[in-house]
Structure formats: C-alpha cells, structure tokens
PDB file of C-alpha atoms in Angstrom:
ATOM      1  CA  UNK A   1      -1.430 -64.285  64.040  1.00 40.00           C
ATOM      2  CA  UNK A   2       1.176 -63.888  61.365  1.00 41.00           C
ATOM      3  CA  UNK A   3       1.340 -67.557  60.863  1.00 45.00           C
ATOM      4  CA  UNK A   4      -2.069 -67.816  60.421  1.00 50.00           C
ATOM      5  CA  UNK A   5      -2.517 -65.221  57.743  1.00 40.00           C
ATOM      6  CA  UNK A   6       0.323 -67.237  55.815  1.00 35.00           C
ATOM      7  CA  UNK A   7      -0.757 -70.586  56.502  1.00 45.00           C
ATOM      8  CA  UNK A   8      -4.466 -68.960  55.095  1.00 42.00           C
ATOM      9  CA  UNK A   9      -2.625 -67.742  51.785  1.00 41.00           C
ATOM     10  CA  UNK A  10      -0.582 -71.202  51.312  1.00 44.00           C
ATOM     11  CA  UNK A  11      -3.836 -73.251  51.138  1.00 47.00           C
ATOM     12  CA  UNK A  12      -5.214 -70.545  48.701  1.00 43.00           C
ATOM     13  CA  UNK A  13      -2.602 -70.537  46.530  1.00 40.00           C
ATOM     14  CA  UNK A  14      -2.221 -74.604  46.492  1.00 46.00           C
ATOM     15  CA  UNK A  15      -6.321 -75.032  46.458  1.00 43.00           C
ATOM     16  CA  UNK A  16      -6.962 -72.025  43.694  1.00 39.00           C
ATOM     17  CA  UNK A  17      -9.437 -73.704  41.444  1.00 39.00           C
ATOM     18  CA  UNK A  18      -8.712 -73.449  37.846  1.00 42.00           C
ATOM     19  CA  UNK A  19     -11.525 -71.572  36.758  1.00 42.00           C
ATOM     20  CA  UNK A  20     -10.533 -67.788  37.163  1.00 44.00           C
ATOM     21  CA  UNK A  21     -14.148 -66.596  37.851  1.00 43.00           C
ATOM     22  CA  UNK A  22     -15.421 -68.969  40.524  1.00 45.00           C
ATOM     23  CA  UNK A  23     -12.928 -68.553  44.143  1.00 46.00           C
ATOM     24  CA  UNK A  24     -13.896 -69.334  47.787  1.00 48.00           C
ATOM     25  CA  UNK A  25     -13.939 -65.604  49.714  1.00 50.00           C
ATOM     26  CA  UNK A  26     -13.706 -66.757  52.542  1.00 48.00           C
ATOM     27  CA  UNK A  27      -9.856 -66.011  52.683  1.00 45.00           C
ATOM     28  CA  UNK A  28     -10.146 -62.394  52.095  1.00 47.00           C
ATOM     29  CA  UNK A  29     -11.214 -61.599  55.323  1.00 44.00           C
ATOM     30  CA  UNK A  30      -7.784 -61.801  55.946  1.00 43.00           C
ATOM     31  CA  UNK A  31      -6.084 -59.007  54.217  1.00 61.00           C
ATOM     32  CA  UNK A  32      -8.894 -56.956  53.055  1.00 73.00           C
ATOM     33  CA  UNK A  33      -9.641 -53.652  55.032  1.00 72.00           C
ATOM     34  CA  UNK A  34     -13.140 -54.423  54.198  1.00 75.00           C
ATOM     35  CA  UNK A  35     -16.268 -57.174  54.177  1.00 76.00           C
ATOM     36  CA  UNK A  36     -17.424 -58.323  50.998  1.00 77.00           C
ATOM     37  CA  UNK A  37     -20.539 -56.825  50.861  1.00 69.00           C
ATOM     38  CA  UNK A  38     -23.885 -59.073  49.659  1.00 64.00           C
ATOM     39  CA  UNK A  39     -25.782 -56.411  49.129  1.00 65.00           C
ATOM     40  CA  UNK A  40     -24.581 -53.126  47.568  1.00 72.00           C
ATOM     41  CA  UNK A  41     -26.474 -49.620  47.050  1.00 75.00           C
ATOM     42  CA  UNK A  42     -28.096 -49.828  43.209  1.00 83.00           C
ATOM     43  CA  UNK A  43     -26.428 -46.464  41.955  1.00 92.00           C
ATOM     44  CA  UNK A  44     -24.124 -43.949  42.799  1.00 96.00           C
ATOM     45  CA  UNK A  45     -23.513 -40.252  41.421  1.00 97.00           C
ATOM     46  CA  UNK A  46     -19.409 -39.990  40.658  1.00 98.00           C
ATOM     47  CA  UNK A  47     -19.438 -36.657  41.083  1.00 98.00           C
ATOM     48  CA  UNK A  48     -16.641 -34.975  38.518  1.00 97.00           C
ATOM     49  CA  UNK A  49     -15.506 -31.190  37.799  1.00 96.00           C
ATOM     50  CA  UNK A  50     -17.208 -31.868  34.591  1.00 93.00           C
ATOM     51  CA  UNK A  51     -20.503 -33.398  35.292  1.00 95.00           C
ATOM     52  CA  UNK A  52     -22.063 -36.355  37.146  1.00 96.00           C
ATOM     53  CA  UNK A  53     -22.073 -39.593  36.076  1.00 97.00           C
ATOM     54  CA  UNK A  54     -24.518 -41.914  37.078  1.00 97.00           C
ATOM     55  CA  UNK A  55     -23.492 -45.885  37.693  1.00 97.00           C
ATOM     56  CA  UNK A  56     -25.340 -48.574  38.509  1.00 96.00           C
ATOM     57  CA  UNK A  57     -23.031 -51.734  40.431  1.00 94.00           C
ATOM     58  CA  UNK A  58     -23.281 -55.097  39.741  1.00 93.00           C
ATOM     59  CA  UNK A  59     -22.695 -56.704  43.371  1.00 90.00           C
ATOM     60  CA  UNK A  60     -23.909 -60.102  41.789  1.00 89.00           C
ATOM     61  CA  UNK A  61     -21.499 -59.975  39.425  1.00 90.00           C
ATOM     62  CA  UNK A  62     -18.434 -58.821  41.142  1.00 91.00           C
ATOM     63  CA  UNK A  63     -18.908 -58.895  44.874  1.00 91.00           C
ATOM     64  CA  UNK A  64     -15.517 -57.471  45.747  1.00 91.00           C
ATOM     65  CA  UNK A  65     -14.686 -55.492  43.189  1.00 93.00           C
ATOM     66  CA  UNK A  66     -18.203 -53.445  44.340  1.00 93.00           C
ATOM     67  CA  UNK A  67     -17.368 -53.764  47.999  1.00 92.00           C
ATOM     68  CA  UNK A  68     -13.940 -52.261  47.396  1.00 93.00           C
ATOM     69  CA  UNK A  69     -15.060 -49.360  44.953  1.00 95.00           C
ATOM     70  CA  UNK A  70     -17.939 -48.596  47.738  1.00 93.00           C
ATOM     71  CA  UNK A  71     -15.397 -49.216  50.652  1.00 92.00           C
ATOM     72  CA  UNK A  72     -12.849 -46.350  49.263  1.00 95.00           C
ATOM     73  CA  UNK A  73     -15.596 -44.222  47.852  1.00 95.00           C
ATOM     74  CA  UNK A  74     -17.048 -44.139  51.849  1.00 93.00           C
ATOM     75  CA  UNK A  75     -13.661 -43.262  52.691  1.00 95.00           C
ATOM     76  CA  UNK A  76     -13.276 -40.448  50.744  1.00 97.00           C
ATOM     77  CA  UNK A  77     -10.348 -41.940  48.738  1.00 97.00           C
ATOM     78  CA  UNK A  78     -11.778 -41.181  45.608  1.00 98.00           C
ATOM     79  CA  UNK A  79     -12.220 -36.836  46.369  1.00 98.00           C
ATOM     80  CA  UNK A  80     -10.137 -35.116  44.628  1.00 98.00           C
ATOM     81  CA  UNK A  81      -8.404 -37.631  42.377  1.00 98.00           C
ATOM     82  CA  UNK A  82      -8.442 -37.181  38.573  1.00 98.00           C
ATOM     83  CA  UNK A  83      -8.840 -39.041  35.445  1.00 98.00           C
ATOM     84  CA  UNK A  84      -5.117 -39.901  34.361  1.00 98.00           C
ATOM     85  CA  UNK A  85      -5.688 -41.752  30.778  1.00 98.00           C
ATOM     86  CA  UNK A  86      -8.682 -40.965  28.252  1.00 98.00           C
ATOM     87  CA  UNK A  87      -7.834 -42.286  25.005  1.00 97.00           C
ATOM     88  CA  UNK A  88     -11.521 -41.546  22.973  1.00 96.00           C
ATOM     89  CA  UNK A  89     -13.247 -44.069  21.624  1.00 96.00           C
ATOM     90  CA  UNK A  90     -11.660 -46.490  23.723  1.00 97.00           C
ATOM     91  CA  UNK A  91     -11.447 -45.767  27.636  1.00 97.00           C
ATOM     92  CA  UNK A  92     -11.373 -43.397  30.802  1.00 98.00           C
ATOM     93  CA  UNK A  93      -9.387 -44.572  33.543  1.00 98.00           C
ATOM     94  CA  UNK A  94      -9.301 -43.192  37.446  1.00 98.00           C
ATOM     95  CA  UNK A  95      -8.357 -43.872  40.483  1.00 97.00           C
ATOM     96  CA  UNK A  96      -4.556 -43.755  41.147  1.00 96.00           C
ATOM     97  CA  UNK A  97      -3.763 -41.142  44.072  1.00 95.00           C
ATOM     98  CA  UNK A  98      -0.285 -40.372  42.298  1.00 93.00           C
ATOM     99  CA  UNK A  99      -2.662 -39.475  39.325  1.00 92.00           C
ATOM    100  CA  UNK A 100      -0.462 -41.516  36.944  1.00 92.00           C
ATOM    101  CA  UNK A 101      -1.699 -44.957  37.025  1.00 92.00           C
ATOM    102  CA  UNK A 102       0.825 -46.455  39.010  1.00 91.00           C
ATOM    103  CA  UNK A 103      -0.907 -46.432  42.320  1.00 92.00           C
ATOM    104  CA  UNK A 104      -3.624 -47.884  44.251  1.00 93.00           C
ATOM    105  CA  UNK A 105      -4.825 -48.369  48.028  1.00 92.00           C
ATOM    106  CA  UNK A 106      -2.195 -50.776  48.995  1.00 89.00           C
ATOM    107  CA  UNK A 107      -4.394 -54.157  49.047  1.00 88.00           C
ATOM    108  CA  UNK A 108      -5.144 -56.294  45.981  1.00 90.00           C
ATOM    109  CA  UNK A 109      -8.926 -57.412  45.007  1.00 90.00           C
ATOM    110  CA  UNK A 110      -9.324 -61.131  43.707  1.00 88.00           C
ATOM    111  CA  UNK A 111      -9.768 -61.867  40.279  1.00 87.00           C
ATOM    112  CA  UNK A 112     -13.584 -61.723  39.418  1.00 91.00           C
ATOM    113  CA  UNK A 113     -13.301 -61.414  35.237  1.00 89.00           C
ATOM    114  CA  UNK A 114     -16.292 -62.519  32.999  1.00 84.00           C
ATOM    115  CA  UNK A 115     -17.505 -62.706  29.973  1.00 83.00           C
ATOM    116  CA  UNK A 116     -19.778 -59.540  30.431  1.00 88.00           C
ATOM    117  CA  UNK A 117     -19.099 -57.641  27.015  1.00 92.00           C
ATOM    118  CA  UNK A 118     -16.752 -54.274  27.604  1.00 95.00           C
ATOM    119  CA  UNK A 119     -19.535 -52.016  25.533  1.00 96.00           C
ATOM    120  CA  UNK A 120     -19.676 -48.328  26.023  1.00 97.00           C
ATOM    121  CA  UNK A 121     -20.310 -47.154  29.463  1.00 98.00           C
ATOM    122  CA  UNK A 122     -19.564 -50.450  31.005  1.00 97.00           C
ATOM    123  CA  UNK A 123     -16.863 -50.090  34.254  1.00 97.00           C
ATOM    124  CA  UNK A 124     -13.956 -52.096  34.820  1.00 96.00           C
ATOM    125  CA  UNK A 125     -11.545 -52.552  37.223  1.00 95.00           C
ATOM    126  CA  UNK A 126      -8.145 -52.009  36.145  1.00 94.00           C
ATOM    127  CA  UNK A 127      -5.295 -54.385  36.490  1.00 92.00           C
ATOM    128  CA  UNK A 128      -1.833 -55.462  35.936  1.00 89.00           C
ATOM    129  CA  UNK A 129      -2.918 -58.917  36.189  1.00 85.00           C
ATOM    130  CA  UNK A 130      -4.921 -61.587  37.667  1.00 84.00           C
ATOM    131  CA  UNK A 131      -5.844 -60.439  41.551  1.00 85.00           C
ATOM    132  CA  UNK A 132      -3.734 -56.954  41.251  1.00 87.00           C
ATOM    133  CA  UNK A 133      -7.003 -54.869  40.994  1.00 90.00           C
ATOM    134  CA  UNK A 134      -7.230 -52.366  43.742  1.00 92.00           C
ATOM    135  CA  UNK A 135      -8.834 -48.979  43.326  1.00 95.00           C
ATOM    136  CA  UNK A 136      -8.475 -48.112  39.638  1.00 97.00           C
ATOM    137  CA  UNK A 137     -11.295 -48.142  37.590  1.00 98.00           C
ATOM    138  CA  UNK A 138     -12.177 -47.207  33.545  1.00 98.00           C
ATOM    139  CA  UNK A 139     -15.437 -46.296  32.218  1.00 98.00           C
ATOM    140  CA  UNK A 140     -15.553 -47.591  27.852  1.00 97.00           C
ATOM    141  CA  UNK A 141     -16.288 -44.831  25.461  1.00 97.00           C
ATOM    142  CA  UNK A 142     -17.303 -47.094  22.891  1.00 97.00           C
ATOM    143  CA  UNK A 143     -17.778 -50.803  22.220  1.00 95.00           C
ATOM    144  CA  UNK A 144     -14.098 -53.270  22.631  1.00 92.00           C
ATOM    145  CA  UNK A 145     -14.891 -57.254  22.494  1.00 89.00           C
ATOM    146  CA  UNK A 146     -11.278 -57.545  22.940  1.00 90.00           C
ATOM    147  CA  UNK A 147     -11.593 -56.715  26.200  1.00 91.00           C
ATOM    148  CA  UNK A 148     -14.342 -58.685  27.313  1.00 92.00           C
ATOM    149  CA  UNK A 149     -13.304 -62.035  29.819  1.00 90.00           C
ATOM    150  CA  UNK A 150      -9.897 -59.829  30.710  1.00 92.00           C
ATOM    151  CA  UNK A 151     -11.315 -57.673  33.325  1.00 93.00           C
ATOM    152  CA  UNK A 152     -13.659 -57.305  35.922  1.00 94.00           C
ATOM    153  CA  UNK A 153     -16.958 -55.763  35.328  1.00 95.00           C
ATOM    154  CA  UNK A 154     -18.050 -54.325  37.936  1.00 95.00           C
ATOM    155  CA  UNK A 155     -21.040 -51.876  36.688  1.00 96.00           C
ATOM    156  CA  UNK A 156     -22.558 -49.359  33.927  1.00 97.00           C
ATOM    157  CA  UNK A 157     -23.041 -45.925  33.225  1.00 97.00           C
ATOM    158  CA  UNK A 158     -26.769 -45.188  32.710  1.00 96.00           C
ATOM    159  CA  UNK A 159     -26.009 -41.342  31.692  1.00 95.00           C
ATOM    160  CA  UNK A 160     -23.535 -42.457  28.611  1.00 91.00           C
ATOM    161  CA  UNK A 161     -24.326 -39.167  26.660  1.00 90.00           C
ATOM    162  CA  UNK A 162     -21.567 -37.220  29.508  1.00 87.00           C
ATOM    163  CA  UNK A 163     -19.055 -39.880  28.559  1.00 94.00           C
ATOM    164  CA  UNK A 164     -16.946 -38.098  25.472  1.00 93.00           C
ATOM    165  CA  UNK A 165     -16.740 -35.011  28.084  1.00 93.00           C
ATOM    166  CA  UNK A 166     -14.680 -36.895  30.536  1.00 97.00           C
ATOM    167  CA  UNK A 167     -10.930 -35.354  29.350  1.00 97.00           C
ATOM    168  CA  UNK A 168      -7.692 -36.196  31.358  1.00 98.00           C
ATOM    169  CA  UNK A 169      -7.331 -33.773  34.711  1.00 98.00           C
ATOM    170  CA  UNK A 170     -10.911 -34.320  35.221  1.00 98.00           C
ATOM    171  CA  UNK A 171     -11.447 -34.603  38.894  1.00 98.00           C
ATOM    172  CA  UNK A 172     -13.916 -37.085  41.205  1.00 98.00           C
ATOM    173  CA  UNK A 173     -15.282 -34.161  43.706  1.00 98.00           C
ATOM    174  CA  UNK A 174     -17.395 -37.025  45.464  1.00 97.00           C
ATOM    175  CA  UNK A 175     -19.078 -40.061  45.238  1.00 97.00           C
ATOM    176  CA  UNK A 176     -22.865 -39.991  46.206  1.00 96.00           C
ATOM    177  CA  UNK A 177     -24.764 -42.966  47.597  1.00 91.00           C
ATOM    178  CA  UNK A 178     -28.282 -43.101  45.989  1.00 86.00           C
ATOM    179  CA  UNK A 179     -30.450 -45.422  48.495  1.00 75.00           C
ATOM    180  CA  UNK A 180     -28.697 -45.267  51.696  1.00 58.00           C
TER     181      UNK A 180
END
C-alpha cells in the first residue's frame, strides 16, 4: 500500500501542471484525512470569546481549502484555540494548536491561490509556501493587493464591523454550521 501512495506522489510531482491554480484532486485521496467536499454549508458562525463572526465559504473557489477548514472545524480542532498574530490594519491569523503559528494538523492542503483581491474581511489560508497550508487561517482588517494571487481565498466575513475587536489571545469557542 506504501508503494502505491509513493508511486501516486511521483506521478504528481513529475505531471504537476504549471499553472499553480488548476491541479487534478484526484491524488489527495491519498493522504488527506478527508473528501474534498463539492458542496459546502454557505456560512458558518466562528464563535470567539469576543464575538461571532459570521463567514461565508467559497467551495467553488477553493474546494479543499473549505473541505479542510469544515473537516477540522467538525472535529472540534478549532475549540479552544486562539488568535496568535493581529497586526491592525493588516491581518488576524488562527489556527495553530501550539498558539504560536508554528503548527498545524499534520497534513498539507494543495495549492489553490487566485487572483481573488485580499480586501478587508476576506479569509485566507496561511502558508509557508506552495501546498504547506493546513489549518491556519487569517481574516484582513483592511484592504492589501499585495497579497492577492499569494494565498488561498477561501471565504469572507459578512459581519466586518467585529473585525478591529479581534485582539491576540482571542479564543475560537466553536464553530457553528448554519444549514446543516
């Protein structure tokens, strides 16, 4: 089984097309603890020590970087786990369990960047690369072209005006499914 997992990785890396945004999923069946989901709830309440903040997911847009935020928010990996870098006007990041952004669920998401502008409330997945993402996410606090075509988007915060009360040490209490 082993083999097979490699000899699945081998073609992907020799056959990765050269466009960043287009890939063939079909592979990460293979070391994903999850199914890329086609459809994915609208909204969800992230439920925070400091408020709720509403988000709606773009599953068209990034497949698996919604299937994987959805996957660990099911699980429960996202209770309890604070926001480790707010910088204002710019970002605020969560999701690393060692609350220092070093961490992440032990799997890597592939690379779905775009050219979706990073404008405030807009979520991305944080990475250290192309296909590190895993389970930390930022919200923008304000509007940051630079950003936009090096990171997944993978949704929006409708409720923006919350936003500038996000501070560091505030904690996810839960993560409520809308329309399931």
């Amino acid at each position: 089984m082993i083999d097979e997992y490699v000899a699945v990785l081998q073609n992907r890396l020799e056959g990765a097309p050269e466009e960043e945004s287009s890939y063939d999923s079909s592979w990460i069946q293979y070391i994903l603890p999850f199914s890329i989901e086609t459809a994915v709830p609208d909204t969800v309440i992230i439920k925070t020590d400091a408020g709720d903040i509403l988000v709606d997911l773009w599953g068209d847009t990034a497949p698996a970087a919604c299937s994987g935020f959805l996957y660990l928010a099911r699980s429960d990996f996202y209770d309890g786990i604070s926001f480790h870098r707010v910088i204002p006007g710019f970002v605020a990041q969560a999701g690393c369990p060692q609350g220092v952004g070093t961490g992440g669920p032990g799997y890597n998401l592939p690379n779905e960047r775009s050219v979706m502008h990073f404008g405030r409330g807009v979520l991305g997945m944080a990475d250290a690369g192309l296909s590190t993402a895993g389970s930390q996410f930022f919200i923008m606090l304000d509007d940051h072209g630079r950003l936009d075509g090096r990171y997944t988007v993978f949704g929006s915060v409708l409720n923006t005006e919350f936003l500038d009360e996000i501070t560091v040490g505030t904690i996810i209490t839960e993560i409520v499914f809308t329309d399931e």
